[in-house]
Amino acid sequence: MDKARLRQKYLEERNKRLRPDGNDQYLRVAGRLAHYLDDPYTPVTAREPETDHVTVAFIGGGFAGLVTAARLSEVGVKDVRVIEKGGDFGGTWYWNRYPGAQCDTASMVYMPLLEETGHMPSEKYAHAPEILAHCQRIGKQYGLYDNALFHTEVVSLDWDEAASRWRIRTSRGDDFTTQFVGMGTGPLHVPKLPGISGIESFKGHSFHTSRWDYGYTGGDPSGALMEKLADKRVGIIGTGATSVQCVPHLARACKELYVFQRTPSSVDVRANAPIDPKWFSGIATPGWQQRWLENFTANQAGGSAEEDLVQDGWTDLSRRIRARIMDLPREQRTPPNMLAAFEDSDFEKMEEIRARVDSIVQDRETAAKLEAWYRQLCKRPCFHDSYLQAFNTPRTRLVDTDGKGVERITENSVVVAGTEYQLDCIIYASGFEVGTEYKRRAGFDLTGRGGVKLSDYWASGMRTKHGIHVHGFPNAFFVQPTQGANLISNVPHNLSEAAKTIALMVRHAQANGFREIEVTKEAEDRWVELLLTGAGRMIGSPDCTPGYYNNEGREPGPAANLNVGHPAGPMAYFKYIDAWRNAGQFEGLEFR
Ligand code: NDP
């Protein structure tokens, strides 16, 4: 390995992609583009607005809402109303039904409440329809459907000081109160479009991957052949994790497929396999999923587990780093040597991933363009065993834009470097808003004690205790990874720990007749100070090629320094929070 050459190449590729407009390069899907948000899966049905009172309202019906409602139900809090903009439970799995959609994290650790529901995942990496069905299973088992409000978006959330309640208003005219409110709106739920000149002039068909139009393409989410594309010239813009999964399906269906690439993804081995029921019944002894969760986290997020139950691409890089560090004599295990071990393992891994492209893709020029020149965690790592192969099919063509992106769109074509590609359909695999304001993505702001807006309180960065509580916003709980474990490779682990914590706090309040739970300012400040003693953000280095992980390569400002997790890592946080909630003192919170 010529490390100096690799560093230089990574830098050149990054610099080529930096652009002054950062996040502003993307179009907000609103106004004339709002139709890209229409729900193609479930018709919206009329209903009367709700004007009542509930014990807990939860905003978002994805994994966060489902696990929190389930844990609340287990401790006897059953009056929970989930508010969800989709037409059913599922969150990201409700919207993302594109062909080939699949979980990149092993089902055994990714799918929540497997033990409680008795569901055995059918594959090591489950496909989207199974995960959506699992969300519905949780909804049914915990009785969440009756009280849920689908196709409903919260427009305001205001603390009523006198009544110690939150008042919620929605896009469907609901105006009701709740004692507690949970928020699990997720980071990736607002589709964005590339700001390509002429995008609105295209007269053919087009849609975003999170609103797949099976009426136009034929086929279905299980991957049935999209027979209606047999006479269509289709272009897909974007080559992130979504595109990697749906391109193989498009490749076998379209008359012609053009894959417009700005930056290649790193695509490692998938090695999916069915789960053997016999094997599963052997391992599924009481507490199995918690053991698997902890093992996965310990293996790939700084722990020291002896065995690796999951054995996959997420744990591979960490295994290599650990092996390198362990090879060093103890006195040489210094921070610079650890960073070197990290870099060497990364170079080695990425060289393997690039070699894999060469071994699979037959056309030399195409293969070279599909090689990713950045560190593995600069962009979302992908794992697939038929994406690269799709470029060996005669009707599939990679149109690489050399980091510049599509030049323009006309009435009937996509233009790259002056060449026009005539198309019947454009599919936007252009991802979701991440770097935009929380309030804009959520669609509402919180107005807490004394009329303070959350957006103002967080103007200089997020401030919480445990990523869950915010001072001045009593009885409101955030269910998400940041300022908690911040475990990115398996987000549901963060959510399920937050859910357990919230359930115990609500039960404690109810059992003792408290109407309010609030973190003290001192406890919040102490937590934030602790977070800032850590090594900083694990992903999002400005040295990386631009993308949503690093604010499109632009300096994100000091507020981003607070987008971190516990300084001792995810495993340490999970141990800490388990002890904190089970101690029953809820140190740092005030119950009134
Ligand atoms: P991404 O944001 O990852 O990808 C968007 C793609 O669009 C990128 O390839 C981007 O290029 C490209 N793009 C943007 N603008 C242009 C342009 N003007 N011209 C050409 N190309 C352009 O979105 P995804 O939907 O792929 O993935 C989002 C996230 O969702 C993932 O990172 C992952 O976290 C999650 N996901 C998880 C899956 C799983 O677990 N199974 C599956 C799918 C998604 P560039 O890279 O240069 O910016």
PDB file of N, CA and C in Angstrom, residues 510-566:
ATOM      1  N   GLN A 510     -46.420   8.328  37.515  1.00  0.00           N
ATOM      2  CA  GLN A 510     -47.817   7.935  37.750  1.00  0.00           C
ATOM      3  C   GLN A 510     -47.995   7.302  39.134  1.00  0.00           C
ATOM      4  N   ALA A 511     -47.042   6.429  39.476  1.00  0.00           N
ATOM      5  CA  ALA A 511     -47.174   5.714  40.754  1.00  0.00           C
ATOM      6  C   ALA A 511     -47.116   6.681  41.924  1.00  0.00           C
ATOM      7  N   ASN A 512     -46.468   7.817  41.757  1.00  0.00           N
ATOM      8  CA  ASN A 512     -46.297   8.753  42.858  1.00  0.00           C
ATOM      9  C   ASN A 512     -47.120  10.024  42.712  1.00  0.00           C
ATOM     10  N   GLY A 513     -47.989  10.040  41.730  1.00  0.00           N
ATOM     11  CA  GLY A 513     -48.886  11.185  41.545  1.00  0.00           C
ATOM     12  C   GLY A 513     -48.211  12.447  41.042  1.00  0.00           C
ATOM     13  N   PHE A 514     -47.051  12.318  40.398  1.00  0.00           N
ATOM     14  CA  PHE A 514     -46.390  13.517  39.847  1.00  0.00           C
ATOM     15  C   PHE A 514     -47.005  13.864  38.497  1.00  0.00           C
ATOM     16  N   ARG A 515     -47.134  15.173  38.254  1.00  0.00           N
ATOM     17  CA  ARG A 515     -47.685  15.613  36.966  1.00  0.00           C
ATOM     18  C   ARG A 515     -46.599  16.044  35.989  1.00  0.00           C
ATOM     19  N   GLU A 516     -45.411  16.326  36.537  1.00  0.00           N
ATOM     20  CA  GLU A 516     -44.354  16.839  35.659  1.00  0.00           C
ATOM     21  C   GLU A 516     -43.016  16.139  35.913  1.00  0.00           C
ATOM     22  N   ILE A 517     -42.301  15.927  34.824  1.00  0.00           N
ATOM     23  CA  ILE A 517     -40.923  15.430  34.892  1.00  0.00           C
ATOM     24  C   ILE A 517     -40.075  16.432  34.121  1.00  0.00           C
ATOM     25  N   GLU A 518     -39.011  16.929  34.765  1.00  0.00           N
ATOM     26  CA  GLU A 518     -38.165  17.885  34.031  1.00  0.00           C
ATOM     27  C   GLU A 518     -36.711  17.756  34.478  1.00  0.00           C
ATOM     28  N   VAL A 519     -35.817  17.835  33.528  1.00  0.00           N
ATOM     29  CA  VAL A 519     -34.398  17.811  33.870  1.00  0.00           C
ATOM     30  C   VAL A 519     -34.025  19.188  34.418  1.00  0.00           C
ATOM     31  N   THR A 520     -33.170  19.207  35.451  1.00  0.00           N
ATOM     32  CA  THR A 520     -32.736  20.506  35.972  1.00  0.00           C
ATOM     33  C   THR A 520     -31.705  21.099  35.016  1.00  0.00           C
ATOM     34  N   LYS A 521     -31.563  22.402  35.083  1.00  0.00           N
ATOM     35  CA  LYS A 521     -30.585  23.086  34.221  1.00  0.00           C
ATOM     36  C   LYS A 521     -29.172  22.570  34.551  1.00  0.00           C
ATOM     37  N   GLU A 522     -28.898  22.397  35.852  1.00  0.00           N
ATOM     38  CA  GLU A 522     -27.561  21.959  36.260  1.00  0.00           C
ATOM     39  C   GLU A 522     -27.257  20.570  35.686  1.00  0.00           C
ATOM     40  N   ALA A 523     -28.249  19.679  35.782  1.00  0.00           N
ATOM     41  CA  ALA A 523     -28.012  18.305  35.303  1.00  0.00           C
ATOM     42  C   ALA A 523     -27.803  18.293  33.796  1.00  0.00           C
ATOM     43  N   GLU A 524     -28.559  19.124  33.094  1.00  0.00           N
ATOM     44  CA  GLU A 524     -28.391  19.202  31.641  1.00  0.00           C
ATOM     45  C   GLU A 524     -26.989  19.749  31.311  1.00  0.00           C
ATOM     46  N   ASP A 525     -26.591  20.816  32.019  1.00  0.00           N
ATOM     47  CA  ASP A 525     -25.264  21.403  31.766  1.00  0.00           C
ATOM     48  C   ASP A 525     -24.157  20.382  32.044  1.00  0.00           C
ATOM     49  N   ARG A 526     -24.312  19.655  33.136  1.00  0.00           N
ATOM     50  CA  ARG A 526     -23.274  18.660  33.490  1.00  0.00           C
ATOM     51  C   ARG A 526     -23.166  17.602  32.399  1.00  0.00           C
ATOM     52  N   TRP A 527     -24.322  17.179  31.894  1.00  0.00           N
ATOM     53  CA  TRP A 527     -24.320  16.145  30.843  1.00  0.00           C
ATOM     54  C   TRP A 527     -23.622  16.671  29.582  1.00  0.00           C
ATOM     55  N   VAL A 528     -23.948  17.897  29.219  1.00  0.00           N
ATOM     56  CA  VAL A 528     -23.340  18.479  28.009  1.00  0.00           C
ATOM     57  C   VAL A 528     -21.830  18.624  28.211  1.00  0.00           C
ATOM     58  N   GLU A 529     -21.428  19.047  29.424  1.00  0.00           N
ATOM     59  CA  GLU A 529     -19.975  19.151  29.699  1.00  0.00           C
ATOM     60  C   GLU A 529     -19.307  17.788  29.543  1.00  0.00           C
ATOM     61  N   LEU A 530     -19.967  16.756  30.052  1.00  0.00           N
ATOM     62  CA  LEU A 530     -19.399  15.404  29.930  1.00  0.00           C
ATOM     63  C   LEU A 530     -19.246  15.018  28.453  1.00  0.00           C
ATOM     64  N   LEU A 531     -20.261  15.312  27.675  1.00  0.00           N
ATOM     65  CA  LEU A 531     -20.206  14.957  26.247  1.00  0.00           C
ATOM     66  C   LEU A 531     -19.005  15.617  25.567  1.00  0.00           C
ATOM     67  N   LEU A 532     -18.726  16.848  25.984  1.00  0.00           N
ATOM     68  CA  LEU A 532     -17.656  17.599  25.321  1.00  0.00           C
ATOM     69  C   LEU A 532     -16.252  17.137  25.726  1.00  0.00           C
ATOM     70  N   THR A 533     -16.181  16.212  26.696  1.00  0.00           N
ATOM     71  CA  THR A 533     -14.854  15.686  27.063  1.00  0.00           C
ATOM     72  C   THR A 533     -14.440  14.556  26.123  1.00  0.00           C
ATOM     73  N   GLY A 534     -15.327  14.148  25.233  1.00  0.00           N
ATOM     74  CA  GLY A 534     -15.028  13.014  24.347  1.00  0.00           C
ATOM     75  C   GLY A 534     -14.161  13.414  23.170  1.00  0.00           C
ATOM     76  N   ALA A 535     -13.934  12.443  22.301  1.00  0.00           N
ATOM     77  CA  ALA A 535     -13.030  12.660  21.163  1.00  0.00           C
ATOM     78  C   ALA A 535     -13.694  13.453  20.042  1.00  0.00           C
ATOM     79  N   GLY A 536     -14.967  13.765  20.182  1.00  0.00           N
ATOM     80  CA  GLY A 536     -15.654  14.523  19.127  1.00  0.00           C
ATOM     81  C   GLY A 536     -16.424  13.596  18.221  1.00  0.00           C
ATOM     82  N   ARG A 537     -16.854  14.129  17.109  1.00  0.00           N
ATOM     83  CA  ARG A 537     -17.704  13.354  16.218  1.00  0.00           C
ATOM     84  C   ARG A 537     -16.944  12.227  15.547  1.00  0.00           C
ATOM     85  N   MET A 538     -17.541  11.051  15.505  1.00  0.00           N
ATOM     86  CA  MET A 538     -16.881   9.883  14.919  1.00  0.00           C
ATOM     87  C   MET A 538     -17.010   9.904  13.401  1.00  0.00           C
ATOM     88  N   ILE A 539     -18.110  10.430  12.922  1.00  0.00           N
ATOM     89  CA  ILE A 539     -18.250  10.549  11.474  1.00  0.00           C
ATOM     90  C   ILE A 539     -18.463  12.024  11.158  1.00  0.00           C
ATOM     91  N   GLY A 540     -18.271  12.347   9.897  1.00  0.00           N
ATOM     92  CA  GLY A 540     -18.510  13.736   9.522  1.00  0.00           C
ATOM     93  C   GLY A 540     -17.233  14.549   9.444  1.00  0.00           C
ATOM     94  N   SER A 541     -16.090  13.886   9.243  1.00  0.00           N
ATOM     95  CA  SER A 541     -14.838  14.628   9.159  1.00  0.00           C
ATOM     96  C   SER A 541     -14.859  15.547   7.940  1.00  0.00           C
ATOM     97  N   PRO A 542     -14.392  16.795   8.116  1.00  0.00           N
ATOM     98  CA  PRO A 542     -14.342  17.700   6.961  1.00  0.00           C
ATOM     99  C   PRO A 542     -13.363  17.207   5.896  1.00  0.00           C
ATOM    100  N   ASP A 543     -12.457  16.282   6.271  1.00  0.00           N
ATOM    101  CA  ASP A 543     -11.506  15.747   5.282  1.00  0.00           C
ATOM    102  C   ASP A 543     -12.161  14.752   4.334  1.00  0.00           C
ATOM    103  N   CYS A 544     -13.398  14.376   4.648  1.00  0.00           N
ATOM    104  CA  CYS A 544     -14.085  13.370   3.838  1.00  0.00           C
ATOM    105  C   CYS A 544     -14.656  13.976   2.573  1.00  0.00           C
ATOM    106  N   THR A 545     -14.934  13.099   1.611  1.00  0.00           N
ATOM    107  CA  THR A 545     -15.665  13.530   0.432  1.00  0.00           C
ATOM    108  C   THR A 545     -17.043  14.042   0.892  1.00  0.00           C
ATOM    109  N   PRO A 546     -17.581  15.095   0.248  1.00  0.00           N
ATOM    110  CA  PRO A 546     -18.819  15.681   0.775  1.00  0.00           C
ATOM    111  C   PRO A 546     -20.031  14.751   0.726  1.00  0.00           C
ATOM    112  N   GLY A 547     -20.912  14.964   1.644  1.00  0.00           N
ATOM    113  CA  GLY A 547     -22.138  14.173   1.713  1.00  0.00           C
ATOM    114  C   GLY A 547     -22.886  14.591   2.960  1.00  0.00           C
ATOM    115  N   TYR A 548     -23.993  13.923   3.261  1.00  0.00           N
ATOM    116  CA  TYR A 548     -24.769  14.367   4.417  1.00  0.00           C
ATOM    117  C   TYR A 548     -24.084  14.034   5.738  1.00  0.00           C
ATOM    118  N   TYR A 549     -23.115  13.106   5.720  1.00  0.00           N
ATOM    119  CA  TYR A 549     -22.390  12.796   6.953  1.00  0.00           C
ATOM    120  C   TYR A 549     -21.559  14.006   7.420  1.00  0.00           C
ATOM    121  N   ASN A 550     -21.068  14.803   6.485  1.00  0.00           N
ATOM    122  CA  ASN A 550     -20.189  15.918   6.895  1.00  0.00           C
ATOM    123  C   ASN A 550     -20.700  17.272   6.387  1.00  0.00           C
ATOM    124  N   ASN A 551     -22.008  17.426   6.424  1.00  0.00           N
ATOM    125  CA  ASN A 551     -22.598  18.721   6.064  1.00  0.00           C
ATOM    126  C   ASN A 551     -22.130  19.165   4.687  1.00  0.00           C
ATOM    127  N   GLU A 552     -22.078  18.198   3.764  1.00  0.00           N
ATOM    128  CA  GLU A 552     -21.651  18.455   2.381  1.00  0.00           C
ATOM    129  C   GLU A 552     -20.265  19.107   2.338  1.00  0.00           C
ATOM    130  N   GLY A 553     -19.424  18.733   3.306  1.00  0.00           N
ATOM    131  CA  GLY A 553     -18.030  19.194   3.277  1.00  0.00           C
ATOM    132  C   GLY A 553     -17.829  20.599   3.799  1.00  0.00           C
ATOM    133  N   ARG A 554     -18.888  21.213   4.274  1.00  0.00           N
ATOM    134  CA  ARG A 554     -18.754  22.589   4.763  1.00  0.00           C
ATOM    135  C   ARG A 554     -18.662  22.605   6.279  1.00  0.00           C
ATOM    136  N   GLU A 555     -17.882  23.534   6.792  1.00  0.00           N
ATOM    137  CA  GLU A 555     -17.746  23.697   8.240  1.00  0.00           C
ATOM    138  C   GLU A 555     -19.148  23.840   8.853  1.00  0.00           C
ATOM    139  N   PRO A 556     -19.558  22.917   9.719  1.00  0.00           N
ATOM    140  CA  PRO A 556     -20.942  22.965  10.205  1.00  0.00           C
ATOM    141  C   PRO A 556     -21.169  23.970  11.336  1.00  0.00           C
ATOM    142  N   GLY A 557     -20.097  24.618  11.829  1.00  0.00           N
ATOM    143  CA  GLY A 557     -20.268  25.571  12.929  1.00  0.00           C
ATOM    144  C   GLY A 557     -20.177  24.861  14.261  1.00  0.00           C
ATOM    145  N   PRO A 558     -20.013  25.648  15.345  1.00  0.00           N
ATOM    146  CA  PRO A 558     -19.756  25.043  16.661  1.00  0.00           C
ATOM    147  C   PRO A 558     -20.907  24.184  17.174  1.00  0.00           C
ATOM    148  N   ALA A 559     -22.141  24.472  16.717  1.00  0.00           N
ATOM    149  CA  ALA A 559     -23.288  23.702  17.216  1.00  0.00           C
ATOM    150  C   ALA A 559     -23.104  22.203  16.962  1.00  0.00           C
ATOM    151  N   ALA A 560     -22.414  21.874  15.863  1.00  0.00           N
ATOM    152  CA  ALA A 560     -22.253  20.459  15.510  1.00  0.00           C
ATOM    153  C   ALA A 560     -21.374  19.712  16.512  1.00  0.00           C
ATOM    154  N   ASN A 561     -20.563  20.461  17.289  1.00  0.00           N
ATOM    155  CA  ASN A 561     -19.727  19.781  18.291  1.00  0.00           C
ATOM    156  C   ASN A 561     -20.577  19.061  19.325  1.00  0.00           C
ATOM    157  N   LEU A 562     -21.848  19.464  19.403  1.00  0.00           N
ATOM    158  CA  LEU A 562     -22.731  18.822  20.384  1.00  0.00           C
ATOM    159  C   LEU A 562     -23.450  17.599  19.809  1.00  0.00           C
ATOM    160  N   ASN A 563     -23.231  17.326  18.535  1.00  0.00           N
ATOM    161  CA  ASN A 563     -23.862  16.141  17.935  1.00  0.00           C
ATOM    162  C   ASN A 563     -22.989  14.915  18.175  1.00  0.00           C
ATOM    163  N   VAL A 564     -22.832  14.591  19.424  1.00  0.00           N
ATOM    164  CA  VAL A 564     -21.935  13.495  19.807  1.00  0.00           C
ATOM    165  C   VAL A 564     -22.655  12.581  20.789  1.00  0.00           C
ATOM    166  N   GLY A 565     -21.973  11.507  21.141  1.00  0.00           N
ATOM    167  CA  GLY A 565     -22.528  10.588  22.126  1.00  0.00           C
ATOM    168  C   GLY A 565     -21.655  10.564  23.380  1.00  0.00           C
ATOM    169  N   HIS A 566     -21.963   9.629  24.264  1.00  0.00           N
ATOM    170  CA  HIS A 566     -21.215   9.481  25.513  1.00  0.00           C
ATOM    171  C   HIS A 566     -19.720   9.338  25.207  1.00  0.00           C
TER     172      HIS A 566
END
